[in-house]
Amino acid sequence: LSLSLLSPLSLFSPATRFGAVLDMVSDRCTTLALIMMLAVFYPSHAVYFQLVAVLDIGSHWIHMYSSLSSGKSSHKQIDLRANPVLRLYYESRAVLFIMCSVNEIFFMALYFAHFFSGPYLSMFGYTMGMWEWVARITFVPCAAKHFISVIQMVAAARNIGYLDEEEIRQRRG
């Protein structure tokens, strides 16, 4: 295989700006599709699913815009002076992997629970289907990930504000 054929494929690597945007957009779109289905499956909780969707899309979009406006090639590259929660979240691959995985597992458990309960398990004096257990166990870490999204959105908004201030200062000379 010629290296010249591989060169266009490198555009899709998360190490490039295009790859980073493609990575984030594909993650957001697939999660959004799942969340939209859950709003249909659980109409009494639709408002919560809508809020999660808006927070997820909004926080990632503003964070990506802030990162790329700052000259970074990925939203996963953060300033070491930034918020310590975001620094841990993005610099520790283990933390990022666990938080993102648990978030998706929570939504998938709710999806599966809509169709079948799985085997019934008794724990802590309660008996319920496996998927309900998985959803209950992953709820708190999932909520924590969305709290991190709020932190991410605030930090990104501040960064954009700093960039705007700097640009205005440079124009005024």
Coordinates of C-alpha atoms in Angstrom, one line a residue:
L1 CA 0.0 0.0 0.0
S2 CA 1.4 3.3 -1.0
L3 CA 2.0 6.0 1.6
S4 CA 0.4 8.5 -0.7
L5 CA -2.9 6.5 -0.3
L6 CA -2.6 6.6 3.5
S7 CA -2.1 10.4 3.6
P8 CA -5.7 11.4 3.1
L9 CA -6.7 8.9 5.8
S10 CA -4.5 10.7 8.3
L11 CA -7.0 13.6 8.1
F12 CA -9.4 11.4 10.2
S13 CA -6.9 11.0 13.0
P14 CA -7.9 12.7 16.3
A15 CA -4.4 14.3 16.1
T16 CA -5.6 16.6 13.2
R17 CA -8.2 19.4 13.6
F18 CA -10.5 17.7 11.2
G19 CA -10.1 14.4 13.0
A20 CA -10.7 16.0 16.4
V21 CA -13.9 17.7 15.2
L22 CA -15.0 14.5 13.4
D23 CA -14.4 12.5 16.6
M24 CA -16.3 14.9 18.8
V25 CA -19.2 15.3 16.3
S26 CA -19.6 11.6 15.8
D27 CA -19.6 11.0 19.5
R28 CA -22.1 13.7 20.1
C29 CA -24.4 12.6 17.3
T30 CA -24.5 9.0 18.4
T31 CA -25.2 9.9 22.0
L32 CA -27.8 12.4 20.9
A33 CA -29.6 9.7 18.9
L34 CA -29.6 7.4 21.9
I35 CA -30.9 10.1 24.2
M36 CA -33.7 11.1 21.8
M37 CA -34.8 7.4 21.7
L38 CA -34.8 7.4 25.5
A39 CA -37.0 10.5 25.6
V40 CA -39.5 8.6 23.4
F41 CA -39.3 5.4 25.6
Y42 CA -39.6 7.3 28.9
P43 CA -41.8 10.3 28.1
S44 CA -42.2 11.2 31.8
H45 CA -38.5 11.9 31.8
A46 CA -38.3 13.5 28.4
V47 CA -37.4 17.0 29.8
Y48 CA -34.4 15.5 31.6
F49 CA -33.2 13.8 28.5
Q50 CA -33.6 17.1 26.6
L51 CA -31.6 18.9 29.2
V52 CA -28.8 16.3 29.0
A53 CA -28.8 16.5 25.2
V54 CA -28.6 20.3 25.2
L55 CA -25.9 20.3 27.9
D56 CA -23.9 17.6 26.0
I57 CA -24.0 19.4 22.6
G58 CA -23.6 22.9 24.0
S59 CA -20.7 22.2 26.4
H60 CA -18.8 20.2 23.8
W61 CA -19.4 22.8 21.0
I62 CA -18.3 25.8 23.1
H63 CA -15.3 23.8 24.4
M64 CA -14.3 22.8 20.9
Y65 CA -14.7 26.4 19.6
S66 CA -12.6 27.7 22.5
S67 CA -9.9 25.1 22.0
L68 CA -9.6 25.6 18.2
S69 CA -9.8 29.4 18.7
S70 CA -6.9 29.1 21.1
G71 CA -4.8 27.3 18.4
K72 CA -5.2 23.8 19.9
S73 CA -5.7 20.9 17.5
S74 CA -8.1 19.1 19.8
H75 CA -10.6 19.9 22.5
K76 CA -8.8 17.3 24.7
Q77 CA -5.7 19.6 24.9
I78 CA -6.3 21.9 27.8
D79 CA -4.2 24.7 29.4
L80 CA -2.4 23.3 32.5
R81 CA -3.6 26.4 34.4
A82 CA -7.2 25.5 33.7
N83 CA -9.7 24.0 36.1
P84 CA -8.2 21.1 38.0
V85 CA -11.3 18.9 37.4
L86 CA -11.0 19.4 33.7
R87 CA -7.3 18.9 33.8
L88 CA -7.8 15.5 35.6
Y89 CA -10.7 14.6 33.2
Y90 CA -8.7 15.3 30.0
E91 CA -5.1 14.4 31.1
S92 CA -5.9 11.0 32.8
R93 CA -6.9 8.7 30.0
A94 CA -8.2 6.3 32.6
V95 CA -10.6 8.9 34.1
L96 CA -11.7 10.0 30.7
F97 CA -12.3 6.5 29.5
I98 CA -14.2 5.5 32.7
M99 CA -16.4 8.6 32.8
C100 CA -17.3 8.4 29.1
S101 CA -17.9 4.6 29.3
V102 CA -20.1 4.8 32.3
N103 CA -22.1 7.6 30.8
E104 CA -22.8 5.5 27.7
I105 CA -23.4 2.4 29.7
F106 CA -26.1 4.3 31.7
F107 CA -27.9 5.3 28.5
M108 CA -27.5 1.8 27.0
A109 CA -28.9 0.2 30.1
L110 CA -32.0 2.4 30.0
Y111 CA -32.3 1.5 26.3
F112 CA -32.0 -2.3 26.9
A113 CA -34.3 -2.1 30.0
H114 CA -37.1 -0.7 27.7
F115 CA -37.1 -4.0 25.7
F116 CA -36.2 -6.6 28.3
S117 CA -35.2 -6.6 32.0
G118 CA -32.4 -9.2 31.7
P119 CA -32.1 -11.8 34.5
Y120 CA -33.6 -10.7 37.8
L121 CA -30.9 -10.1 40.5
S122 CA -31.4 -9.7 44.2
M123 CA -29.0 -7.3 45.9
F124 CA -29.2 -5.1 49.0
G125 CA -32.7 -6.4 49.7
Y126 CA -34.1 -5.4 46.3
T127 CA -34.9 -7.6 43.3
M128 CA -35.0 -6.1 39.8
G129 CA -33.8 -6.7 36.3
M130 CA -30.1 -6.6 35.5
W131 CA -30.5 -3.6 33.2
E132 CA -32.3 -1.6 35.9
W133 CA -29.4 -2.5 38.3
V134 CA -26.8 -1.4 35.7
A135 CA -28.7 1.9 35.2
R136 CA -29.0 2.6 38.9
I137 CA -25.3 1.8 39.6
T138 CA -24.1 4.0 36.7
F139 CA -26.5 6.9 37.4
V140 CA -24.2 8.8 39.9
P141 CA -21.1 8.6 37.7
C142 CA -23.2 9.6 34.7
A143 CA -24.5 12.6 36.6
A144 CA -21.0 13.5 37.6
K145 CA -19.9 13.5 33.9
H146 CA -22.7 16.0 33.2
F147 CA -21.6 18.1 36.1
I148 CA -18.1 18.1 34.5
S149 CA -19.9 19.3 31.3
V150 CA -21.2 22.3 33.1
I151 CA -17.6 23.0 34.4
Q152 CA -16.3 22.5 30.8
M153 CA -18.9 25.0 29.4
V154 CA -18.1 27.7 32.0
A155 CA -14.3 27.3 31.5
A156 CA -14.7 27.4 27.7
A157 CA -16.9 30.5 27.9
R158 CA -14.3 32.2 30.1
N159 CA -11.5 31.3 27.6
I160 CA -13.5 32.7 24.8
G161 CA -14.0 35.9 26.8
Y162 CA -10.2 36.1 27.4
L163 CA -9.6 35.7 23.7
D164 CA -12.1 38.4 22.9
E165 CA -10.5 40.8 25.5
E166 CA -7.0 40.1 24.0
E167 CA -8.3 40.7 20.4
I168 CA -9.9 44.0 21.5
R169 CA -6.7 45.1 23.2
Q170 CA -4.7 44.3 20.1
R171 CA -7.0 46.3 17.9
R172 CA -6.8 49.3 20.2
G173 CA -3.1 49.0 20.1

